[in-house]
mmCIF file of C-alpha atoms in Angstrom:
data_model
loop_
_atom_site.group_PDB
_atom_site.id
_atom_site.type_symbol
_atom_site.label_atom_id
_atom_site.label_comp_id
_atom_site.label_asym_id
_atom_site.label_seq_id
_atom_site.Cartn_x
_atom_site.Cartn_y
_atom_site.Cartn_z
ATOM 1 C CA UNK A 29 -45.858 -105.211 70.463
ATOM 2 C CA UNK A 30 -45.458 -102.089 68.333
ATOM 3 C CA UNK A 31 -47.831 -99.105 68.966
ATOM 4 C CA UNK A 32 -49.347 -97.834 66.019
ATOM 5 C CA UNK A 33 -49.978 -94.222 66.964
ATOM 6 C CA UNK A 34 -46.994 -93.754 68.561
ATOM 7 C CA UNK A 35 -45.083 -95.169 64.890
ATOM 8 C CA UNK A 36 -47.850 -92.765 63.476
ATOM 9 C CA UNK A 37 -46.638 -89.976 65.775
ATOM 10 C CA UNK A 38 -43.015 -90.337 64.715
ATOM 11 C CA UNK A 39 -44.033 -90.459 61.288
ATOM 12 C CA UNK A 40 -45.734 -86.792 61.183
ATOM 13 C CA UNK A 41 -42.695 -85.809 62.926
ATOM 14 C CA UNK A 42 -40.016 -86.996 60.661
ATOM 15 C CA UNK A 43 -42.278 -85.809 57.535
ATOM 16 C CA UNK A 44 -42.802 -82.416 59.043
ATOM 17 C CA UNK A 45 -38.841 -81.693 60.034
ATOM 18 C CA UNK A 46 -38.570 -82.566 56.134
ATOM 19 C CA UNK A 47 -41.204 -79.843 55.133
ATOM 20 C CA UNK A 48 -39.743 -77.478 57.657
ATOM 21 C CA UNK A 49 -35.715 -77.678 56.913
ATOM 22 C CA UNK A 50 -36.995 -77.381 52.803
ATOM 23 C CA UNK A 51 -38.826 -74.435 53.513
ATOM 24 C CA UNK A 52 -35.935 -72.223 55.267
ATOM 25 C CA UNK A 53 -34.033 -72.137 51.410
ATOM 26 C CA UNK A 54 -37.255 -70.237 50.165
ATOM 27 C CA UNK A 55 -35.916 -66.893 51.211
ATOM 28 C CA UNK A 56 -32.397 -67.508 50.058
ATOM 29 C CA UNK A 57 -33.492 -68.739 46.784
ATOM 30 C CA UNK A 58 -35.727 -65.258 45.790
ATOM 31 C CA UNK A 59 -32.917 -63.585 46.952
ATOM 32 C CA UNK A 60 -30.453 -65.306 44.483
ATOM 33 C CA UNK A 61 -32.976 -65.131 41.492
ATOM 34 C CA UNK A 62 -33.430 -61.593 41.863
ATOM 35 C CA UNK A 63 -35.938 -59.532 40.746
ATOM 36 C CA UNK A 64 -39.572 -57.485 41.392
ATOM 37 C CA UNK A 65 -42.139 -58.879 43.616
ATOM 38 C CA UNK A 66 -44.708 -59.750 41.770
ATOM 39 C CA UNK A 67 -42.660 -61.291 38.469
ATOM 40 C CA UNK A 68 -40.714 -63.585 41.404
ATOM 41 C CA UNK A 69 -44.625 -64.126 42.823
ATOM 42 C CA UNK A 70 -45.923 -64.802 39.500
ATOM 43 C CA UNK A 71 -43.419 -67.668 38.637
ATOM 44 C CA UNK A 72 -42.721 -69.081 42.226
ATOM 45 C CA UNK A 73 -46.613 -70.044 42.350
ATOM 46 C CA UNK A 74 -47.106 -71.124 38.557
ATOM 47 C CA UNK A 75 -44.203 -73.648 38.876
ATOM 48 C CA UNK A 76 -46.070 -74.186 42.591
ATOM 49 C CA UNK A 77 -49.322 -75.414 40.713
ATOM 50 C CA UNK A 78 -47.766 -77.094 37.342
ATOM 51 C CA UNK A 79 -45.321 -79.089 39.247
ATOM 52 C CA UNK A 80 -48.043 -79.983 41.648
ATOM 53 C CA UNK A 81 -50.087 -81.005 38.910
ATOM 54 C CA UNK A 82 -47.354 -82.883 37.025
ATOM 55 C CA UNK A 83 -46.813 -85.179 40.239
ATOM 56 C CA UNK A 84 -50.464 -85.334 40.890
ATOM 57 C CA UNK A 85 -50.756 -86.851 36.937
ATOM 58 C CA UNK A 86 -48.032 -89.365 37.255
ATOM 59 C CA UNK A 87 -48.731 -91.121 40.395
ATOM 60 C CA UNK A 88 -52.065 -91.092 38.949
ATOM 61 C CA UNK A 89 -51.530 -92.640 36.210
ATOM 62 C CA UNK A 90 -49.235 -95.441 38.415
ATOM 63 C CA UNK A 91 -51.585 -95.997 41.337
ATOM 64 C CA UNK A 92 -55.415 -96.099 41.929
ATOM 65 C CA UNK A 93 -54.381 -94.485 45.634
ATOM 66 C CA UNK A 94 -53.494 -90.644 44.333
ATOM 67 C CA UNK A 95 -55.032 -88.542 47.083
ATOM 68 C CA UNK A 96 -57.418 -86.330 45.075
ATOM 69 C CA UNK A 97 -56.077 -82.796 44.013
ATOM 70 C CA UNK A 98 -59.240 -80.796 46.468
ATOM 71 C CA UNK A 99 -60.855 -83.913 48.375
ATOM 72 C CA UNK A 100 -64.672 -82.598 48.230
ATOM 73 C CA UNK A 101 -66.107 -79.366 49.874
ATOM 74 C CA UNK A 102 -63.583 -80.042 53.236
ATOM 75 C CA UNK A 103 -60.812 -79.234 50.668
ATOM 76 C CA UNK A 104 -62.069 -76.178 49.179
ATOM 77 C CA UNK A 105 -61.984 -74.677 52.275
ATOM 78 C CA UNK A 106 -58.682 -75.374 53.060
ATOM 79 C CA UNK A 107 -57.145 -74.072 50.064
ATOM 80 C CA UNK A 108 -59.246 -71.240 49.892
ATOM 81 C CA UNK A 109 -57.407 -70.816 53.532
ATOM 82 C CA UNK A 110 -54.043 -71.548 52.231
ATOM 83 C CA UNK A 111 -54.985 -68.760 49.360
ATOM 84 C CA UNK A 112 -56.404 -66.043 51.663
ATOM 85 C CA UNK A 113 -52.921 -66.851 54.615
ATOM 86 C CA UNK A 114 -50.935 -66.066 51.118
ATOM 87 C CA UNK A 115 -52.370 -63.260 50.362
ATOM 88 C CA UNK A 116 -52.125 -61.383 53.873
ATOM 89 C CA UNK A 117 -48.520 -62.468 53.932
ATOM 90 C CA UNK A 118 -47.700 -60.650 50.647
ATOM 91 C CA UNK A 119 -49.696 -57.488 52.131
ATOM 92 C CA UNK A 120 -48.400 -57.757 55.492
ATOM 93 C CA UNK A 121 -44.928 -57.781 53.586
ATOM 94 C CA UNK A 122 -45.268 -54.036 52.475
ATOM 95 C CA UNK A 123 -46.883 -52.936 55.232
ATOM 96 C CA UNK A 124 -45.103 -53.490 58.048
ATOM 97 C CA UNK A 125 -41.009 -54.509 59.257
ATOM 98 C CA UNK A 126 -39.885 -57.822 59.061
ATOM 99 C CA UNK A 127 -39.419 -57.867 62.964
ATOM 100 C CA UNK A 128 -43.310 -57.468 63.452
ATOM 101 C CA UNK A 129 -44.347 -59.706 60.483
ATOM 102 C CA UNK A 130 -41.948 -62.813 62.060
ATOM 103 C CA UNK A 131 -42.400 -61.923 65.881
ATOM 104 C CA UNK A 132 -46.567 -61.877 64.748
ATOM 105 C CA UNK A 133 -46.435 -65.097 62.367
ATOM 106 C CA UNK A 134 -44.804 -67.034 65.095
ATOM 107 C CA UNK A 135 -48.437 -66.923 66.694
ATOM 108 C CA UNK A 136 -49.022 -69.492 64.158
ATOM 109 C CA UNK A 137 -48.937 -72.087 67.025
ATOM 110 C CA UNK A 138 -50.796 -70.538 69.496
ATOM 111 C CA UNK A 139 -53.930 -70.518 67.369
ATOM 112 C CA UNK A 140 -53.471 -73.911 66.650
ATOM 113 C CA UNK A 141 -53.561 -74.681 69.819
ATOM 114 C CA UNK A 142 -56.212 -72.605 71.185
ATOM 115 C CA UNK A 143 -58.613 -73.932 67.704
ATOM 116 C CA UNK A 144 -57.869 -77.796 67.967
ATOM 117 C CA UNK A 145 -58.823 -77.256 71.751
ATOM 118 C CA UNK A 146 -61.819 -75.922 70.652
ATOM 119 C CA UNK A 147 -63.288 -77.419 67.748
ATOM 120 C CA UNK A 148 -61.337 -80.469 67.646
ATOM 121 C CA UNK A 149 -60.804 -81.101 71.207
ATOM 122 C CA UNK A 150 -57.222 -81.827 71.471
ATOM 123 C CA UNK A 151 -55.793 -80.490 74.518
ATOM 124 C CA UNK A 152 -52.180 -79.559 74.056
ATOM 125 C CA UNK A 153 -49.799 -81.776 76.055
ATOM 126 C CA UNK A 154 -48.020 -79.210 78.678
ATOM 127 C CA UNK A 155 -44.392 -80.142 77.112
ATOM 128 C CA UNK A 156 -45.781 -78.501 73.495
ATOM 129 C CA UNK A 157 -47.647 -75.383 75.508
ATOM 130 C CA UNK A 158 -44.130 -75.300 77.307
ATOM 131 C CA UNK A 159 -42.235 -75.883 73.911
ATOM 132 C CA UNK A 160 -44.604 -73.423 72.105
ATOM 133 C CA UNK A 161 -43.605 -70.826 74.781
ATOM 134 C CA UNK A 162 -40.202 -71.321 74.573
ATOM 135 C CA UNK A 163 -40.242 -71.168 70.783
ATOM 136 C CA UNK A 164 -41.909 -67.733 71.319
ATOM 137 C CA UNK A 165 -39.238 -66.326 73.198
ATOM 138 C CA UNK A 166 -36.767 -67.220 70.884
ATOM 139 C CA UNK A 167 -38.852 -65.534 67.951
ATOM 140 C CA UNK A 168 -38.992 -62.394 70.976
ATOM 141 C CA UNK A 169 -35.113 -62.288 70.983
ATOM 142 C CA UNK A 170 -34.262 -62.253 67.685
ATOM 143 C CA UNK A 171 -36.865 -59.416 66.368
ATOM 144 C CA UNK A 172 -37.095 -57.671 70.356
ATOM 145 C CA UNK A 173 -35.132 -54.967 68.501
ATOM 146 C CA UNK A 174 -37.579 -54.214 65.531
ATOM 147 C CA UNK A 175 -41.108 -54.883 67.497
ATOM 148 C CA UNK A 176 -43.021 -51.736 67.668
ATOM 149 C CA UNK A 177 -41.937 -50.137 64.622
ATOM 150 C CA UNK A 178 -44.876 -51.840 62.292
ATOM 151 C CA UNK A 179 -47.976 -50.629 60.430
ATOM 152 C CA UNK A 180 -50.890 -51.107 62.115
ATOM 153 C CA UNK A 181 -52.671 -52.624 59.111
ATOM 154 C CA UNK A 182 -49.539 -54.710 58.226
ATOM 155 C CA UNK A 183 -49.338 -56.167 61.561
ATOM 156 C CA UNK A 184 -53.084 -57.227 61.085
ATOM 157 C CA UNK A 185 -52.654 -58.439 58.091
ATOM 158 C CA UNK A 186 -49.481 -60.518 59.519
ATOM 159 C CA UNK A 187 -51.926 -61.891 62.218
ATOM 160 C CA UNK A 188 -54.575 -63.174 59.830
ATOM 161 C CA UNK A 189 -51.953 -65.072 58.167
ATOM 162 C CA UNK A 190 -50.785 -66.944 61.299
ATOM 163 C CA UNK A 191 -55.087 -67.262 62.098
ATOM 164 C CA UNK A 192 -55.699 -68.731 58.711
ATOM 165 C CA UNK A 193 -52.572 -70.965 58.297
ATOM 166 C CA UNK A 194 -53.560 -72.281 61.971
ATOM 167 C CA UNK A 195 -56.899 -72.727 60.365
ATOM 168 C CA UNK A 196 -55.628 -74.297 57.551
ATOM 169 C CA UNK A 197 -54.039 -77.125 59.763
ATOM 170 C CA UNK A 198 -56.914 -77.886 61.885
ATOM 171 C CA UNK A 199 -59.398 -77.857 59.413
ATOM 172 C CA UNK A 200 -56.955 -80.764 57.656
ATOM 173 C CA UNK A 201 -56.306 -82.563 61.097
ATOM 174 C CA UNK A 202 -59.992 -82.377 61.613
ATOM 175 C CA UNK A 203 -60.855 -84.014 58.321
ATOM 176 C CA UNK A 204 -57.648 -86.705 58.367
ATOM 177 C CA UNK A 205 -57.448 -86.305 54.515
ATOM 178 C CA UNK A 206 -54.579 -86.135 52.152
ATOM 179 C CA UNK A 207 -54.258 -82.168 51.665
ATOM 180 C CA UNK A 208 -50.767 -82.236 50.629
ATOM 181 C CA UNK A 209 -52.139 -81.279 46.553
ATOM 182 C CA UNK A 210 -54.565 -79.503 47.832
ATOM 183 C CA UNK A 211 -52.132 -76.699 49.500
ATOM 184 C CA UNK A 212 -49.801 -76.619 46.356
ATOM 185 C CA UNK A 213 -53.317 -76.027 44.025
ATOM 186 C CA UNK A 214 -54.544 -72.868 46.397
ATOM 187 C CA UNK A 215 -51.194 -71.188 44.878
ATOM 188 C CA UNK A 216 -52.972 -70.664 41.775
ATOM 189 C CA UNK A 217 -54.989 -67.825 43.224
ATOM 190 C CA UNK A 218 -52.077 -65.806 44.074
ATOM 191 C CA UNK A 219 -50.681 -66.866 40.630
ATOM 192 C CA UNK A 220 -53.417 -64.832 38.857
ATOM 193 C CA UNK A 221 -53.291 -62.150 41.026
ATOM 194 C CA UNK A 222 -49.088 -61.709 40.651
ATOM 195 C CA UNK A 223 -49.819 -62.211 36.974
ATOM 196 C CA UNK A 224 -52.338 -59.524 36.561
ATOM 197 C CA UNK A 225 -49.822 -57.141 38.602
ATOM 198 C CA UNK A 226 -46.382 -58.323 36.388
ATOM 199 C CA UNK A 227 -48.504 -57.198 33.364
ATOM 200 C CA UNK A 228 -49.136 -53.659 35.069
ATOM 201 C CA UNK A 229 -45.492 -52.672 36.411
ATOM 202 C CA UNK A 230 -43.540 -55.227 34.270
ATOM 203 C CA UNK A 231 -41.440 -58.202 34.255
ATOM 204 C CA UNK A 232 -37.414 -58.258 35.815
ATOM 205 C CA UNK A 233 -36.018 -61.511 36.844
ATOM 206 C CA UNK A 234 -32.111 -61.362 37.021
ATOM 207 C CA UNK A 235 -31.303 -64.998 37.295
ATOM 208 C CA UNK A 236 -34.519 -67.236 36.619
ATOM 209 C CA UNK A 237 -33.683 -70.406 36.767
ATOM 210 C CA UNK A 238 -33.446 -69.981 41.009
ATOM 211 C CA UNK A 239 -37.164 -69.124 41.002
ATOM 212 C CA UNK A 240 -37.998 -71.704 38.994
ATOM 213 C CA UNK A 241 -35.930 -74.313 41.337
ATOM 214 C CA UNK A 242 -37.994 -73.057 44.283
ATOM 215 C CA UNK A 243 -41.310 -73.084 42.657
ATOM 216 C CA UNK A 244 -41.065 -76.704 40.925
ATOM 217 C CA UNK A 245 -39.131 -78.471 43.412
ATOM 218 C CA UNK A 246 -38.294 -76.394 46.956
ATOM 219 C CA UNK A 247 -42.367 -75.534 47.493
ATOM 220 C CA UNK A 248 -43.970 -78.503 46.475
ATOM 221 C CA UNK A 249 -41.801 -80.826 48.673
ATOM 222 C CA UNK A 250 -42.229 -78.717 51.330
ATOM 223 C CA UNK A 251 -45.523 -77.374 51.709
ATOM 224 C CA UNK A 252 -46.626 -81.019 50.802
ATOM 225 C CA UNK A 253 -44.910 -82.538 53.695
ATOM 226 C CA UNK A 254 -45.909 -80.038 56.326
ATOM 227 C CA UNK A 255 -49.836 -79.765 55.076
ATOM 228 C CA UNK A 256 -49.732 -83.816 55.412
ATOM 229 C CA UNK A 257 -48.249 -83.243 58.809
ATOM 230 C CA UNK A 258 -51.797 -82.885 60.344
ATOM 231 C CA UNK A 259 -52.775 -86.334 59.553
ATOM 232 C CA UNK A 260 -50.130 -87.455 62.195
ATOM 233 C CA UNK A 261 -49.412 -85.110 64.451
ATOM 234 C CA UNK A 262 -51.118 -82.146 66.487
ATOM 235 C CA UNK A 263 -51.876 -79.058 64.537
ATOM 236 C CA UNK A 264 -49.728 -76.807 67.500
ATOM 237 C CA UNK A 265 -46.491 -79.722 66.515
ATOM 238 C CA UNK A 266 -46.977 -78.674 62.745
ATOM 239 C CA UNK A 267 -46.926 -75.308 63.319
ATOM 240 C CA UNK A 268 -43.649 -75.009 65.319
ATOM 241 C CA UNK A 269 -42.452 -76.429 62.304
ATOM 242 C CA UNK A 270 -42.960 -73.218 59.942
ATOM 243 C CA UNK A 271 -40.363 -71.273 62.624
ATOM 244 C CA UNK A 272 -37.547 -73.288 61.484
ATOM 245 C CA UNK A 273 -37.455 -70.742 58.432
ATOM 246 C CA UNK A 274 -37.206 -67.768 61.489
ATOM 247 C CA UNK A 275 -34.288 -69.003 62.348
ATOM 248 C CA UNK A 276 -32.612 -70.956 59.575
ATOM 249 C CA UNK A 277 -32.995 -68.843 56.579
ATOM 250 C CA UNK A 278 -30.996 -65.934 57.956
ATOM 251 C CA UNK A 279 -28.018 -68.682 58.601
ATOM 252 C CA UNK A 280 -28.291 -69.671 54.328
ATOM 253 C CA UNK A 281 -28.462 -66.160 53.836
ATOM 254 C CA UNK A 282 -25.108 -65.386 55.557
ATOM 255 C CA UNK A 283 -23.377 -68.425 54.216
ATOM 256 C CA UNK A 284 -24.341 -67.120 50.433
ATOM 257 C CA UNK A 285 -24.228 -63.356 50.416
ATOM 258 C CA UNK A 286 -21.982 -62.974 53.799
ATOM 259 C CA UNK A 287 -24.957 -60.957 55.469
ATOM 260 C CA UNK A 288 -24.095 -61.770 59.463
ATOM 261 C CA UNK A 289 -26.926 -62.112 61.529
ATOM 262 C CA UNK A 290 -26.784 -59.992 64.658
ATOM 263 C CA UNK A 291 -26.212 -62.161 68.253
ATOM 264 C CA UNK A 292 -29.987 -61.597 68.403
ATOM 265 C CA UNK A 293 -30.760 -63.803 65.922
ATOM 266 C CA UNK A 294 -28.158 -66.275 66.893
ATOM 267 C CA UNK A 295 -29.395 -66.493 70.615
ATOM 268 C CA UNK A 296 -32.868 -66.497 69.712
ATOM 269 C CA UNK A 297 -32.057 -69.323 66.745
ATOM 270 C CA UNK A 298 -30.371 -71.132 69.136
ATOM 271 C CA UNK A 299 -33.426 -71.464 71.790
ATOM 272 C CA UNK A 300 -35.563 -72.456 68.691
ATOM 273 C CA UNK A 301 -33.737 -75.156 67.331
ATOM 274 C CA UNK A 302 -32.766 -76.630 70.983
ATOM 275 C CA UNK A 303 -36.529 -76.143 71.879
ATOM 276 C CA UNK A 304 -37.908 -78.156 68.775
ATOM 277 C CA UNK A 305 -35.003 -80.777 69.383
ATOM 278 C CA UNK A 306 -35.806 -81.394 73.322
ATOM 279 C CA UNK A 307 -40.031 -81.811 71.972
ATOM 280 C CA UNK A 308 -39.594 -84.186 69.309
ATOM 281 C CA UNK A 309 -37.171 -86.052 71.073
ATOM 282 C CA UNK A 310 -39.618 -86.073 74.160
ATOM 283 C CA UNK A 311 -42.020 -86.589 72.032
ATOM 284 C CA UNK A 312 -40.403 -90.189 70.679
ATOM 285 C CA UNK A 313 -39.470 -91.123 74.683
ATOM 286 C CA UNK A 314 -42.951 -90.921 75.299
ATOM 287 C CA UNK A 315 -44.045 -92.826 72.653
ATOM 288 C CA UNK A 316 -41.222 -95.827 73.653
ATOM 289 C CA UNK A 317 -42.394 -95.424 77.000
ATOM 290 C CA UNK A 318 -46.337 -96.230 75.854
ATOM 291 C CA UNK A 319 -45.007 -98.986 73.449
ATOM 292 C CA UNK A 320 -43.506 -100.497 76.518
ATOM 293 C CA UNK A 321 -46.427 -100.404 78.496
ATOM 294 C CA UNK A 322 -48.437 -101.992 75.933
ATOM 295 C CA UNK A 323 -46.222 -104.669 76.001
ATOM 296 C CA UNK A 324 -46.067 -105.178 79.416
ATOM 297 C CA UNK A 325 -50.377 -105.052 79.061
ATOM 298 C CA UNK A 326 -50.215 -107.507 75.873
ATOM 299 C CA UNK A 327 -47.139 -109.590 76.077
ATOM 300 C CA UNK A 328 -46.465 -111.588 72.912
#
């Protein structure tokens, strides 16, 4: 006899590892277009949101069971979440090094832990806290170099973007809707802000058509698999997800512009990937193991 939350379990997982390993060729992507911050902003998220609504359209106009684009006042909040975490992270971006900002956003899965314990009442199984630990080391060895040198200010705007992303997930695991729209649609808000800022300091994009790839098809596959993760799996599981970028994109980056990472990065990469490997494989022994109870319990 199957178990259907443990299937369910190993479905969040497989759809999350999608959304994660998509999201680590953001960075090399804006690097190949080339170009000013808030032009590559500006047509990054519009793709974001017209793709997003493209999709949204035609499975509408195929199927009667589209998840809705903001399901009621539940999604409002998260995108308004997803919005806000944007925002920070473009702030914390000038304000600070990229050592703090990465070590910092890698608290991402702390606060989902500590908030689905709270509100939600999930108590993180000790292999994640011990996974989520582990994963934090590895983000500790491949920035220890950098950490320290930050903007105060930066480095608190980098922590509200870990706080509200982490927010972001448990409000949607809370709620068990389909947010996957809803996380591509908050984009628009940075949009109009990038917008109103290309029109000030101008418009330079060297090689468009890279941009455009990443906003129409790299972020909307992505962030839709990993903000449907929640409806599966923990909020802390999703989250461990989003450091797959920390350690993958500088690996694209060397491959296409020859840029070696330092044996920092490497080591610390290394203890990131094996950690997320050992917990979802655990994760899927446990769930055999349960399946096999239940059919010891419930024999056919």
């Amino acid at each position: 006899m199957s178990d259907p939350a443990s299937s369910t379990h190993a479905k969040g997982l497989a759809i999350t590892a999608i959304g994660g390993m998509i999201l680590t060729i953001d960075i090399p992507l804006i690097r190949l277009a080339g170009g000013d911050l808030w032009p590559i902003l500006m047509v990054r998220s519009g793709m974001t949101v017209l793709a997003a609504l493209v999709m949204w359209g035609v499975w509408r106009s195929i199927s009667s069971k589209a998840p809705p684009l903001v399901p009621g006042r539940t999604g409002l909040i998260v995108a308004l979440l997803y919005a806000l975490s944007g925002l920070c992270f473009i702030i914390a971006v000038y304000n600070t090094t990229t050592a703090d900002l990465v070590f910092i956003l890698a608290f991402n899965s702390v606060f989902a832990a500590l908030l689905s314990w709270v509100f939600l009442k999930e108590r993180p199984k000790p292999a994640t806290l011990l996974a989520m630990g582990a994963m934090i080391a590895g983000v500790a060895i491949i920035v220890g170099g950098g950490i320290g040198s930050g903007n105060l200010f930066g480095n608190a705007m980098a922590l509200a973007t870990a706080f509200l992303l982490a927010s972001a997930l448990t409000v949607t695991r809370g709620s068990g809707r389909d947010m996957g729209f809803t996380a591509l649609i908050a984009v628009a808000i940075p949009f109009v802000i990038a917008a109103f800022m290309t029109m000030r300091t101008g418009y330079r994009i060297e090689a468009p058509w890279w941009i455009i790839l990443n906003g129409a098809v790299v972020m909307p596959i992505a962030f839709f698999c990993l903000s449907n993760g929640p409806k599966y799996i923990s909020s802390p599981e999703v989250a461990m997800f989003y450091l797959l970028e920390t350690v993958l994109a500088p690996v694209w980056v060397w491959m296409i512009f020859a840029e070696v990472p330092s044996q920092a990065t490497l080591a610390g990469g290394a203890v990131l990937i094996l950690t997320l490997i050992a917990h979802s494989l655990w994760q899927l022994r446990d769930g055999q193991r349960k399946r096999a109870r239940g059919a010891i319990r419930h024999p056919v």
